[in-house]
Coordinates of C-alpha atoms and ligand atoms in Angstrom, one line a residue:
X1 CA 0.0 0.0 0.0
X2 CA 3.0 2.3 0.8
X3 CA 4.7 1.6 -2.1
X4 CA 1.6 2.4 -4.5
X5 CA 1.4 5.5 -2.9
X6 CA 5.3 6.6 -3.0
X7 CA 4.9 5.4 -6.6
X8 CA 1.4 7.9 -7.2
X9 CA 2.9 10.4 -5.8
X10 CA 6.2 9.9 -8.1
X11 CA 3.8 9.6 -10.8
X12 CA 2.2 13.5 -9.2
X13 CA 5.4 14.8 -9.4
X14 CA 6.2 14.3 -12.9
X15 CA 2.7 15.7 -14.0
X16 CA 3.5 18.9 -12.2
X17 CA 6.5 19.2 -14.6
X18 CA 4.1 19.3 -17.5
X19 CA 3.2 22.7 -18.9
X20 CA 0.3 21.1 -20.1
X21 CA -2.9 21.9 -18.0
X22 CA -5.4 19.2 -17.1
X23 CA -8.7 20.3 -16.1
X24 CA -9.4 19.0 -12.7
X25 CA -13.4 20.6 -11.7
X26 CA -16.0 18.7 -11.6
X27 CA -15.3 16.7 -15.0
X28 CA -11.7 15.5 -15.6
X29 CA -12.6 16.2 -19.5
X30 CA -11.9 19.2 -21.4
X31 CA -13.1 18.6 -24.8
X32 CA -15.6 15.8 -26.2
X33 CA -15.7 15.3 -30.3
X34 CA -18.5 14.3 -32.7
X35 CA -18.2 10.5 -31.7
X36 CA -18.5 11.7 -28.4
X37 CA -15.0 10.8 -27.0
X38 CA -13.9 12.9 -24.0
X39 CA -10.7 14.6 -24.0
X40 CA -8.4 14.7 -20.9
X41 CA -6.7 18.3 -22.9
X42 CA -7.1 19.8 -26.3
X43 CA -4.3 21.3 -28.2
X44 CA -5.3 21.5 -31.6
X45 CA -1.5 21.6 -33.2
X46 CA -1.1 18.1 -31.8
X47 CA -2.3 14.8 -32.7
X48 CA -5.3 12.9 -31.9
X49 CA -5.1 9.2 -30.4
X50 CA -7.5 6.9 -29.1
X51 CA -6.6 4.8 -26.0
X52 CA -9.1 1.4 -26.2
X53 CA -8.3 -0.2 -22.4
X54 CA -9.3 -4.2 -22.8
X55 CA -7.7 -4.5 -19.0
X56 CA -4.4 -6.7 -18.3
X57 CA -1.2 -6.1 -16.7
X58 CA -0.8 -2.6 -17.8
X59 CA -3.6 -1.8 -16.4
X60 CA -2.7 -4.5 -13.1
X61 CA -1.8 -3.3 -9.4
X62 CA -0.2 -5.5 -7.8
X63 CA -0.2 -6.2 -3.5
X64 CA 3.9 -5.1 -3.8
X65 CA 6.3 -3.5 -6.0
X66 CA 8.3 -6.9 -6.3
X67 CA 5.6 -9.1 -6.8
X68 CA 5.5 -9.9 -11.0
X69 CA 3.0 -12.9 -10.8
X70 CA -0.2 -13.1 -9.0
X71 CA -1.5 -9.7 -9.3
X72 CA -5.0 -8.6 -9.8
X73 CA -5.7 -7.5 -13.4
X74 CA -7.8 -4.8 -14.8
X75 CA -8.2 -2.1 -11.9
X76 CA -7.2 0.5 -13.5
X77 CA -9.1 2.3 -16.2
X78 CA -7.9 4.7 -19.2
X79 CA -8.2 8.2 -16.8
X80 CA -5.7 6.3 -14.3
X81 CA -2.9 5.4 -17.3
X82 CA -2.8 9.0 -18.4
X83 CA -2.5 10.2 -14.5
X84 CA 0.1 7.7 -14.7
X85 CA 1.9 8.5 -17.8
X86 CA 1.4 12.3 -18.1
X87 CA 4.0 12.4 -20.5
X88 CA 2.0 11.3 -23.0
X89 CA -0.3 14.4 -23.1
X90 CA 3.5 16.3 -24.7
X91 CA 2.8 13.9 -27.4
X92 CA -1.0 14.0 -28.5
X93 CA -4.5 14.5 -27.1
X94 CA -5.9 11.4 -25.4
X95 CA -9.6 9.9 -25.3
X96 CA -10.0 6.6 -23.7
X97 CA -12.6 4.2 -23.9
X98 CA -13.0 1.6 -21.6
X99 CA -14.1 -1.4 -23.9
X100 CA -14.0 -4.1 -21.3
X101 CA -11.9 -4.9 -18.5
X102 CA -10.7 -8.4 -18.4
X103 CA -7.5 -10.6 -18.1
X104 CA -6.4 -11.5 -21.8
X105 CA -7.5 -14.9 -21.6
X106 CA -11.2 -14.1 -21.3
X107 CA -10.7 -11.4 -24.3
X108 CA -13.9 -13.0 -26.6
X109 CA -14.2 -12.4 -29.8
X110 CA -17.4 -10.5 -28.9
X111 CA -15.3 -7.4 -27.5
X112 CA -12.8 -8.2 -30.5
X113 CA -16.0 -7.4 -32.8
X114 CA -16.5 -4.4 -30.7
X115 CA -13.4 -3.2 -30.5
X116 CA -12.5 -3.6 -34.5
X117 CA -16.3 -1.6 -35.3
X118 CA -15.4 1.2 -32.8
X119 CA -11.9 1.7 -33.8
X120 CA -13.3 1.7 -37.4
X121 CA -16.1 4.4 -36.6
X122 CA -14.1 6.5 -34.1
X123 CA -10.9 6.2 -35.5
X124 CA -10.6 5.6 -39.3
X125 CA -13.6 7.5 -39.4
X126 CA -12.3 11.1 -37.9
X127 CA -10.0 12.9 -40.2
X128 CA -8.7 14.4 -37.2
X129 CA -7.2 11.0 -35.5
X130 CA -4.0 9.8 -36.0
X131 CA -4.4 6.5 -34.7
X132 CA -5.4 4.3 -31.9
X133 CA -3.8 2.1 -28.8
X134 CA -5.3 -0.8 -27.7
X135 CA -4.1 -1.6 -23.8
X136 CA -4.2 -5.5 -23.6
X137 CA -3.0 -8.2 -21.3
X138 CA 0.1 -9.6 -22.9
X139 CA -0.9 -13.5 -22.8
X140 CA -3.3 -13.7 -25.8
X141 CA -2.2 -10.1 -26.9
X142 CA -0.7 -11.4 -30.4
X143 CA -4.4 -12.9 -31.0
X144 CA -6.5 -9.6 -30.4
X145 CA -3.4 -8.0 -32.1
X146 CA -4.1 -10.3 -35.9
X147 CA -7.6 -9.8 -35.5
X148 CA -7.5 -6.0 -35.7
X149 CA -4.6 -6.3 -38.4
X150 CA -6.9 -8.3 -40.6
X151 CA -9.8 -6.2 -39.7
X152 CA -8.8 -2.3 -39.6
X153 CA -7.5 -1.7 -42.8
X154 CA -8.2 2.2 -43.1
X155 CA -4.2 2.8 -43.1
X156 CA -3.7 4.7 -39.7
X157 CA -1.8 2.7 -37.0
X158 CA -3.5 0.8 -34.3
X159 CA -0.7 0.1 -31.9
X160 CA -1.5 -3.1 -29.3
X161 CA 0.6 -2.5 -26.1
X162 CA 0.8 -4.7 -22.8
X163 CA 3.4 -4.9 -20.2
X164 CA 5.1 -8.3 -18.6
X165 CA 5.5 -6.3 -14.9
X166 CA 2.7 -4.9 -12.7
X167 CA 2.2 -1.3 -12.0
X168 CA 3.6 -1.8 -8.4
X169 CA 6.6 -3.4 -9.8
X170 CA 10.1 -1.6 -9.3
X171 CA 10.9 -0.8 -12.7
X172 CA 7.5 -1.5 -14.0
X173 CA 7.5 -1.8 -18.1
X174 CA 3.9 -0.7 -18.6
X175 CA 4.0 3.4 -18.1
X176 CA 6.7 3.4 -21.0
X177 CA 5.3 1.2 -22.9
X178 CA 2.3 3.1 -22.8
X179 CA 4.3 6.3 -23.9
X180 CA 5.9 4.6 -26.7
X181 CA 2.6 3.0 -27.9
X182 CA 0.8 6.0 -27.8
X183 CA 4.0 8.0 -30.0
X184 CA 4.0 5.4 -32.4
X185 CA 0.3 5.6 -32.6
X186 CA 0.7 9.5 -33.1
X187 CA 3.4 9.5 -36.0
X188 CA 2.6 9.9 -39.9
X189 CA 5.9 7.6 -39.9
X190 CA 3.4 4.7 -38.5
X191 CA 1.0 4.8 -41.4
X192 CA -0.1 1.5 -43.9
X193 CA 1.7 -0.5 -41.5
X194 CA -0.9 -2.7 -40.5
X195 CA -1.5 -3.1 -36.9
X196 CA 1.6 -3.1 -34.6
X197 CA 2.7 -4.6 -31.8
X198 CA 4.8 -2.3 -29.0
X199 CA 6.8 -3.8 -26.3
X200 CA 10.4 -3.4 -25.0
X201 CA 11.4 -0.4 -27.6
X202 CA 10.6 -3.0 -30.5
X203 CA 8.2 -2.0 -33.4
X204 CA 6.5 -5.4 -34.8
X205 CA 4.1 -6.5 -37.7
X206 CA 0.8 -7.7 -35.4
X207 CA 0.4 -10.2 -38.4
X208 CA 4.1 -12.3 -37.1
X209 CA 4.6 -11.2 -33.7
X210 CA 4.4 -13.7 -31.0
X211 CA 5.0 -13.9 -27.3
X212 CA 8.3 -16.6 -27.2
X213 CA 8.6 -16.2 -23.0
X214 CA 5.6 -16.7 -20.4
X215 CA 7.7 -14.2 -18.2
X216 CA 10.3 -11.8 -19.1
X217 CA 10.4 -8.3 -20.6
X218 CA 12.4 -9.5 -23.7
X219 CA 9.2 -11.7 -24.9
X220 CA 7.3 -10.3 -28.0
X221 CA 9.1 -11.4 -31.6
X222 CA 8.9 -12.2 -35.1
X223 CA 11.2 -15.2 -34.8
X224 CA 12.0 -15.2 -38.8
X225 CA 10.8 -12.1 -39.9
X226 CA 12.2 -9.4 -37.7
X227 CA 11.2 -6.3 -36.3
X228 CA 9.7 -3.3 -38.7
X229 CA 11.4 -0.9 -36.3
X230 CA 12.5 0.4 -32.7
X231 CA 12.0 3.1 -30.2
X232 CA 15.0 5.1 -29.4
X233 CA 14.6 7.9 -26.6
X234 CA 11.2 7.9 -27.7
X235 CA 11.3 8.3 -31.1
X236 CA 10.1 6.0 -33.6
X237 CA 12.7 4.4 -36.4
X238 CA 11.8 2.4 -38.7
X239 CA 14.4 -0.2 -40.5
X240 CA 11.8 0.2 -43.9
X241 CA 9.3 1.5 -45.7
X242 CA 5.4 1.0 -45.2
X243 CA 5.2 -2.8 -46.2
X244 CA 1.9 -5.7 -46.9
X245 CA 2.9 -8.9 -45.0
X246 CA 2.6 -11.6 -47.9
X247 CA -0.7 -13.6 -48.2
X248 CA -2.2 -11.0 -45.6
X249 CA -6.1 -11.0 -46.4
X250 CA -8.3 -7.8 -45.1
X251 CA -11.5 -8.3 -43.6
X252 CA -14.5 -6.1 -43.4
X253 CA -16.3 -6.5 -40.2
X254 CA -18.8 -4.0 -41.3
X255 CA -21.5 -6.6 -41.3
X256 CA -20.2 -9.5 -39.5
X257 CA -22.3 -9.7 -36.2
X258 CA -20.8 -12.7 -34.9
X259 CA -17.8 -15.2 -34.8
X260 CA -18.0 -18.9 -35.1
X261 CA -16.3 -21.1 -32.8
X262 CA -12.9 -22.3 -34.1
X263 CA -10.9 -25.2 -31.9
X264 CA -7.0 -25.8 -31.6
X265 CA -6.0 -29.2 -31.0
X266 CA -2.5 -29.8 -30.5
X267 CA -0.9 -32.9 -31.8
X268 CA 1.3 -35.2 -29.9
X269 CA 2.4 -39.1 -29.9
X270 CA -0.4 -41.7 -29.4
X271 CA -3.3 -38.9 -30.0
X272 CA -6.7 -40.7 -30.7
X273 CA -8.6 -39.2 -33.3
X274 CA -11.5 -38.5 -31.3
X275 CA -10.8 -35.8 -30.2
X276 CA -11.4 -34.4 -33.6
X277 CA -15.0 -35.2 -33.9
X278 CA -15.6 -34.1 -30.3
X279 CA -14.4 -30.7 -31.1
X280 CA -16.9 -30.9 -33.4
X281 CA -19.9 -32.6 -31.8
X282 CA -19.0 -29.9 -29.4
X283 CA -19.9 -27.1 -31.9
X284 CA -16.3 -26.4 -33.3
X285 CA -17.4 -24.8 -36.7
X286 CA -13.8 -25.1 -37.9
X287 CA -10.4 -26.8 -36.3
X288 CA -6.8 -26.0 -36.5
X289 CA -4.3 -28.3 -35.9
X290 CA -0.7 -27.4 -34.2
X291 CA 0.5 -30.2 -36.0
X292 CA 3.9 -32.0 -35.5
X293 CA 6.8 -30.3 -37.3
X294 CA 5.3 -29.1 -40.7
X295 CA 1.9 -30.0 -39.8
X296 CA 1.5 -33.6 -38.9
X297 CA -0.7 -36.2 -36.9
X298 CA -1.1 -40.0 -36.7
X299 CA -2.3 -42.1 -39.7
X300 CA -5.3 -42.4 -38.1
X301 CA -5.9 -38.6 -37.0
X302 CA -5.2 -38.0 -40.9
X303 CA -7.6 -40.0 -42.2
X304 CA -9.9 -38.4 -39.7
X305 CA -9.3 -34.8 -41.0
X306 CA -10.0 -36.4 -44.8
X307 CA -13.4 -37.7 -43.5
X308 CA -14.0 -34.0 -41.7
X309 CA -13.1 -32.5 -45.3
X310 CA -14.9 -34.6 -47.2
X311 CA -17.9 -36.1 -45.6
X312 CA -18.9 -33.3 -42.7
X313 CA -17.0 -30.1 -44.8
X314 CA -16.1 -28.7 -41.9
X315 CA -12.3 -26.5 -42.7
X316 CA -9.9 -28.2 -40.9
X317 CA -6.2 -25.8 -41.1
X318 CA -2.7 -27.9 -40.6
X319 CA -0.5 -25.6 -38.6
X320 CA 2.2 -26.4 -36.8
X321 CA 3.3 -26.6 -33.0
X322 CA 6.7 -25.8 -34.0
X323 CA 8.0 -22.4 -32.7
X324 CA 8.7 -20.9 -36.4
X325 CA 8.3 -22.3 -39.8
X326 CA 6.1 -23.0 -42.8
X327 CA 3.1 -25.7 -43.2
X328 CA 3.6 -26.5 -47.0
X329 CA 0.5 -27.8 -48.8
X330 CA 2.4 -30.3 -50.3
X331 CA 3.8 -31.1 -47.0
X332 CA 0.4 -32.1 -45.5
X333 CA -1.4 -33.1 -49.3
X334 CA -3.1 -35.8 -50.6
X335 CA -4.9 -37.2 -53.4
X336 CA -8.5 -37.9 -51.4
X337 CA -9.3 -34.8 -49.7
X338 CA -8.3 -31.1 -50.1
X339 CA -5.9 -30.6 -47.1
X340 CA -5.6 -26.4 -45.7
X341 CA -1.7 -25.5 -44.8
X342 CA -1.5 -23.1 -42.3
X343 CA 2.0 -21.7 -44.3
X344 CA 3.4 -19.0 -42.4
X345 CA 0.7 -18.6 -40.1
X346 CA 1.0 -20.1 -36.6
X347 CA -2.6 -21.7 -34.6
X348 CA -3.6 -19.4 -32.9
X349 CA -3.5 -16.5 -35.6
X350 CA -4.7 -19.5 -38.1
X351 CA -7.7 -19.6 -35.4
X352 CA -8.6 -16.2 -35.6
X353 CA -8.2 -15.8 -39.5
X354 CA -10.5 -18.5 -39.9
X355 CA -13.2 -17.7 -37.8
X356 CA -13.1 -14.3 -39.5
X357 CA -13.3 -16.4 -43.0
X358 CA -16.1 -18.6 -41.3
X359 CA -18.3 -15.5 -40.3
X360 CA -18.0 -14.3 -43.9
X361 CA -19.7 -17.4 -44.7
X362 CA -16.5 -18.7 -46.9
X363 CA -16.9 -21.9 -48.3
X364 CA -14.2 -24.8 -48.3
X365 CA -12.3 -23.7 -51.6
X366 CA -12.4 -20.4 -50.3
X367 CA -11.2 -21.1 -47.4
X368 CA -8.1 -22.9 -48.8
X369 CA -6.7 -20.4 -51.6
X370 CA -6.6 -17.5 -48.4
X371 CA -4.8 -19.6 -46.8
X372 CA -2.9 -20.9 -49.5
X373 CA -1.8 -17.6 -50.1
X374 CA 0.1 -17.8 -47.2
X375 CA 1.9 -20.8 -48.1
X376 CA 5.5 -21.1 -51.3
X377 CA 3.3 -23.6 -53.0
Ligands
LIG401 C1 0.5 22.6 -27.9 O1 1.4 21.7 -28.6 C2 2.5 22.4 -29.3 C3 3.2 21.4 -30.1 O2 3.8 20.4 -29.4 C4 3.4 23.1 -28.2 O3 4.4 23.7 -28.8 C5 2.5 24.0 -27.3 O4 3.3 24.5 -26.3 C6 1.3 23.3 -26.8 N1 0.5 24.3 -26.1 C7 0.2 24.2 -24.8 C8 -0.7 25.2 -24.3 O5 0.7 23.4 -24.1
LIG402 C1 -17.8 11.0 -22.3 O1 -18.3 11.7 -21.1 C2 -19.7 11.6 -21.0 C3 -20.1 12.5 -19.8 O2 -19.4 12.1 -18.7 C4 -20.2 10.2 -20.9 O3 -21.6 10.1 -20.9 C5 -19.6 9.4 -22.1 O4 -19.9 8.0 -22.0 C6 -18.1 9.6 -22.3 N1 -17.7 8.9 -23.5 C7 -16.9 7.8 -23.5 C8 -16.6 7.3 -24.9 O5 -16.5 7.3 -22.5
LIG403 C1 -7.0 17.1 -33.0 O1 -8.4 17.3 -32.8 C2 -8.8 18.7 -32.8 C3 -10.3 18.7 -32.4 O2 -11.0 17.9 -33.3 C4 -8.5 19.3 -34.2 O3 -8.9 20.6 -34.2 C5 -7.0 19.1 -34.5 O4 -6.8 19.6 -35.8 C6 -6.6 17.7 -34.3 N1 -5.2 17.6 -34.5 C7 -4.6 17.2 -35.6 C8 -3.1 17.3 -35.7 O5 -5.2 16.8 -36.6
LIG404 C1 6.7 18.2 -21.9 O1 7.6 18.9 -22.8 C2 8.2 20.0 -22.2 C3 8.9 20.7 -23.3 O2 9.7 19.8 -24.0 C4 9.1 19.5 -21.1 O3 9.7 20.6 -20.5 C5 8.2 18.8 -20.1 O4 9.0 18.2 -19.1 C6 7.5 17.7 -20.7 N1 6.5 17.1 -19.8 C7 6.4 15.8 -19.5 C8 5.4 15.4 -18.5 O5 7.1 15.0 -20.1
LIG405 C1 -20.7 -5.1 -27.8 O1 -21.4 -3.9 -28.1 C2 -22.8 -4.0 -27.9 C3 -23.4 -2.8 -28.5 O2 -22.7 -1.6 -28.1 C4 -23.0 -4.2 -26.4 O3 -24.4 -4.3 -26.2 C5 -22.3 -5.5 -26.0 O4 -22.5 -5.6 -24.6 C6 -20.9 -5.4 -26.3 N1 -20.3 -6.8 -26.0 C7 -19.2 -6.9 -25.3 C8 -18.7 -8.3 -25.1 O5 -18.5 -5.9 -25.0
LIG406 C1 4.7 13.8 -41.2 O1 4.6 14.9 -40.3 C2 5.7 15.8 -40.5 C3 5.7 16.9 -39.4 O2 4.3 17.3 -39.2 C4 5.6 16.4 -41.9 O3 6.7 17.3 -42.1 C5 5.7 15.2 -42.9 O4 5.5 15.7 -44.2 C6 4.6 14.2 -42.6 N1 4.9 13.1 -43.5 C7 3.9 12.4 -44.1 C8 4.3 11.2 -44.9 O5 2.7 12.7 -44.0
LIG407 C1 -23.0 -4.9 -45.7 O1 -24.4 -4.9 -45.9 C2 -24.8 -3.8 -46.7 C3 -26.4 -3.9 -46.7 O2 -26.8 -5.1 -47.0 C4 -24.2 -3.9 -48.1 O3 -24.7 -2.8 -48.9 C5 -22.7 -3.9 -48.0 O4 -22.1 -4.1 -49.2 C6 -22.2 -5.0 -47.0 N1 -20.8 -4.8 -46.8 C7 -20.0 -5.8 -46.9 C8 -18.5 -5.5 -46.7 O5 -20.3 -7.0 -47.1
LIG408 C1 -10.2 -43.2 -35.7 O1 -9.6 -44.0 -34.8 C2 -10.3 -45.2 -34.5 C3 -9.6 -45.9 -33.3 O2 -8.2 -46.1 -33.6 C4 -10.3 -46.1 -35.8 O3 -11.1 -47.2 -35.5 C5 -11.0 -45.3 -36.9 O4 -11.0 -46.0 -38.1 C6 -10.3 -44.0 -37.0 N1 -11.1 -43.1 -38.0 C7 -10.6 -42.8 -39.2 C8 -11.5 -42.0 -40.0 O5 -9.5 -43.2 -39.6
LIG409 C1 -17.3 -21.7 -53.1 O1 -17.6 -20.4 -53.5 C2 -17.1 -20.0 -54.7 C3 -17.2 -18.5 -54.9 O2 -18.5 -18.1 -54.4 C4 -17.9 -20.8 -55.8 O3 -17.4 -20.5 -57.1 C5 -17.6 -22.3 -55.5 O4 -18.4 -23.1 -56.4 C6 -18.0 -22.7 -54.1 N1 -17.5 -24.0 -53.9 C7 -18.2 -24.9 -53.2 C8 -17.6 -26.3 -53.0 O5 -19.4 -24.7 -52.8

C-alpha cells in the first residue's frame, strides 16, 4: 500500500513538470468530439489518439512492487494510465474508452467485434485522429493484435501494447510502454503499416509477432521475420518503408455480427482421433491443428481430417506446433481430400483468421486459396 502510494505520488510529481494543464473541476474532461469521446486536454497543433483499455497487466496493481505474478488485473481504467503517464499528453490529445476490463485470456471475440467496429467508426472515421492504442493483457495479446490487423484496414496505425510487470513493480514496463505506444500511434511515420505490436522499444508487424517467453520483458518477436522498427529515446525508427505482409487477407467486419467457434487441437504421440469429432460434436465450426513439425498427426488422426473434409465439410487448417516455420501444402497433401496449410501462419492467428473467414460465410475452396496464399506452393 506504501509503495503504491510513493509510486502515485512519483507519478504527481512528474505531472507537475508538464506545462500542459489538465482540467481538474467537476469533469476531468476538457473537450468531447462528434463521436462523443472525451478529452483529458485539447491542443489543436497536436495529434489525436484513441486509448481502447481491454484490462491486463498494464492496467494491473499489484499487492507489492516486487511481486511480478499473482496480481489482480484490470483495476485501473484509461483516466488512471494518463494520471500515470502524463507524459504522454507532450505527445498527442488522449480519449479513452473503456471497452472491457478483463485478463487476456477471457478477451472474446465479442469485445474483438466491438473493438475492431469502434476503432473503425471513431478512428478511421475522424480525419482528425492519427491513430489508436489498444491496452491489452500480454498473454493472448498477439491474437487480439491479428484480429484487428486483418480487420482495420483504413491505413492509420493501431498500436496493441501490454506490459510483462505490474504497476507496483520496481521498474515496471507498462507506463513506457504506454508512452511509446501512444508516439507510435501519433506518428505519420506509422502509417499503412498494419497493426503493430509495442513492447520493450521493439516495433512489430501484429500479423508475425508472438510472445516466445511466459515471463520476461524481452518476450514479443517475429522469430524469422524481424522487427519493422525500434524506439530510441522515444522516437520512432523504422528499418523500412510502409510494407503488406505476404498472403495477408483484409476483412470487413462492417457486417459481421458474430464469430463462429474455431478449436485448436494440438498434436502429440499416441493422439486418438476423437478428439477431432468431439471438437466438433461440441460445436467447433472449424479446427486448426498445431500439428507435429510441418503440420503432422497420426495415420489415423489423418484420415480423420480427410473424413471431416470430405464427408462433414467442416475446414480443418494444418499448422504447426513448432516455434517458427512453414506448413507447406504439399507437406500435409493428398490425393483424397483437399488438405488447408497453415504456411506461415501459426494456430492461434490460423484460429482467428478463420473464424473471420467462417463469419464471412466462406466456403471450403475459399477457405483454402486464403490460406494458401500464405503458403511457397
Ligand atoms: C501545444 O502543442 C504544441 C506542439 O507540441 C506546443 O508547442 C505548445 O506548447 C502546446 N500548447 C500548450 C498550451 O501546451
Ligand atoms: C464522455 O463523457 C460523457 C459524460 O461524462 C459520458 O456520458 C460518455 O460516456 C463519455 N464517452 C466515452 C466514450 O466514454
Ligand atoms: C485534434 O483534434 C482537434 C479537435 O477535433 C482538431 O482541431 C485538431 O486539428 C486535431 N489535431 C490534428 C493534428 O489533426
Ligand atoms: C513536456 O515537454 C516539455 C517541453 O519539451 C518539457 O519541459 C516537459 O518536461 C514535458 N513534460 C512531460 C510530462 O514530459
Ligand atoms: C458489444 O457492443 C454491444 C453494443 O454496443 C453491447 O451491447 C455489448 O455488450 C458489447 N459486448 C461486449 C462483449 O462488450
Ligand atoms: C509527417 O509529419 C511531418 C511533421 O508534421 C511532416 O513534415 C511530414 O510531411 C509528414 N509526413 C507524411 C508522410 O505525412
Ligand atoms: C454490408 O451490408 C450492406 C447492406 O446489405 C451492403 O450494402 C454492404 O455491401 C455490405 N458490406 C460488406 C462488406 O459486405
Ligand atoms: C479413428 O480411430 C479409430 C480408433 O483407432 C479407428 O477405428 C477409426 O478408423 C479412425 N477413424 C478414421 C477416419 O481413420
Ligand atoms: C465456393 O464459393 C465459390 C465462390 O462463391 C464458388 O465459385 C464455388 O463453387 C464454391 N465451392 C463450393 C464447393 O461450394
Amino acid at each position: 500500500m506504501l509503495a503504491q502510494t510513493l509510486l502515485l505520488a512519483a507519478f504527481a510529481a512528474l505531472g507537475s513538470a508538464s506545462p500542459i494543464h489538465v482540467a481538474r473541476a467537476d469533469s476531468p474532461y476538457v473537450y468531447t468530439n462528434s463521436f462523443g469521446l472525451n478529452f483529458t486536454q485539447m491542443n489543436a497543433s497536436l495529434p489525436n489518439v484513441t486509448i481502447f483499455a481491454t484490462g491486463g497487466t498494464i492496467a494491473g496493481s499489484g499487492s507489492s512492487n516486487t511481486a511480478t505474478t499473482g496480481y489482480s488485473i484490470g483495476s485501473v481504467g484509461v483516466l488512471s494510465l494518463v494520471d500515470a503517464v502524463p507524459e504522454v499528453l507532450n505527445i498527442s490529445n488522449i480519449a479513452g474508452v473503456q471497452i472491457s476490463n478483463v485478463g487476456s485470456e477471457d478477451v472474446t471475440s465479442e469485445i474483438l467485434l466491438n473493438l475492431s467496429k469502434y476503432i473503425n467508426k471513431v478512428v478511421c472515421g475522424d480525419s482528425t485522429m492519427a491513430g489508436a492504442v489498444v491496452t491489452h493483457g500480454t498473454d493472448t495479446l498477439e491474437e487480439s493484435a491479428f484480429f484487428l490487423d486483418a480487420t482495420v484496414n483504413c491505413g492509420k496505425p493501431v498500436v496493441i501494447v501490454g506490459a510483462m510487470r505490474p504497476s507496483t513493480a520496481i521498474s515496471a514496463d507498462g507506463p513506457y510502454n504506454l508512452l511509446e505506444a501512444v508516439t507510435v500511434a501519433a506518428s505519420n511515420k506509422s502509417t499503412n503499416r498494419g497493426a503493430l505490436v509495442v513492447l520493450n522499444d521493439r516495433i512489430a508487424s501484429a500479423y508475425y509477432v508472438t510472445k516466445n517467453n511466459a515471463n520476461t520483458l524481452e518476450t514479443f518477436k517475429p522469430i524469422e521475420e524481424g522487427f519493422l522498427g525500434t524506439l530510441v529515446s522515444d522516437v520512432p525508427y523504422y528499418y523500412y518503408p510502409p510494407v503488406t505482409p505476404t498472403g495477408k487477407t483484409a476483412i470487413d467486419v462492417s457486417n459481421i455480427t458474430s464469430i463462429p467457434r474455431v478449436d485448436i487441437l494440438y498434436a502429440y504421440e499416441d493422439m486418438s482421433n476423437d478428439t477431432l469429432y468431439n471438437a466438433i460434436d461440441s460445436g467447433a465450426k472449424g479446427i486448426v491443428i498445431a500439428g507435429a513439425g510441418a503440420g503432422g498427426t497420426s495415420t489415423s488422426f489423418n484420415y480423420a481430417i480427410e473424413d471431416v473434409l470430405n464427408r462433414l465439410k467442416v475446414p480443418v487448417v494444418q499448422s504447426t506446433r513448432a516455434n517458427s516455420g512453414e506448413v507447406p501444402l504439399s507437406d500435409i497433401g493428398s490425393t483424397t481430400a483437399s488438405h488447408i496449410a497453415s504456411g506461415f501462419l501459426d494456430p492461434q492467428k490460423s484460429r482467428i483468421l478463420l473464424g473471420l473467414l467462417l463469419a464471412q460465410g466462406k466456403n471450403l475452396t475459399e477457405i483454402s486459396a486464403v490460406f494458401h496464399g500464405s503458403t511457397d506452393d
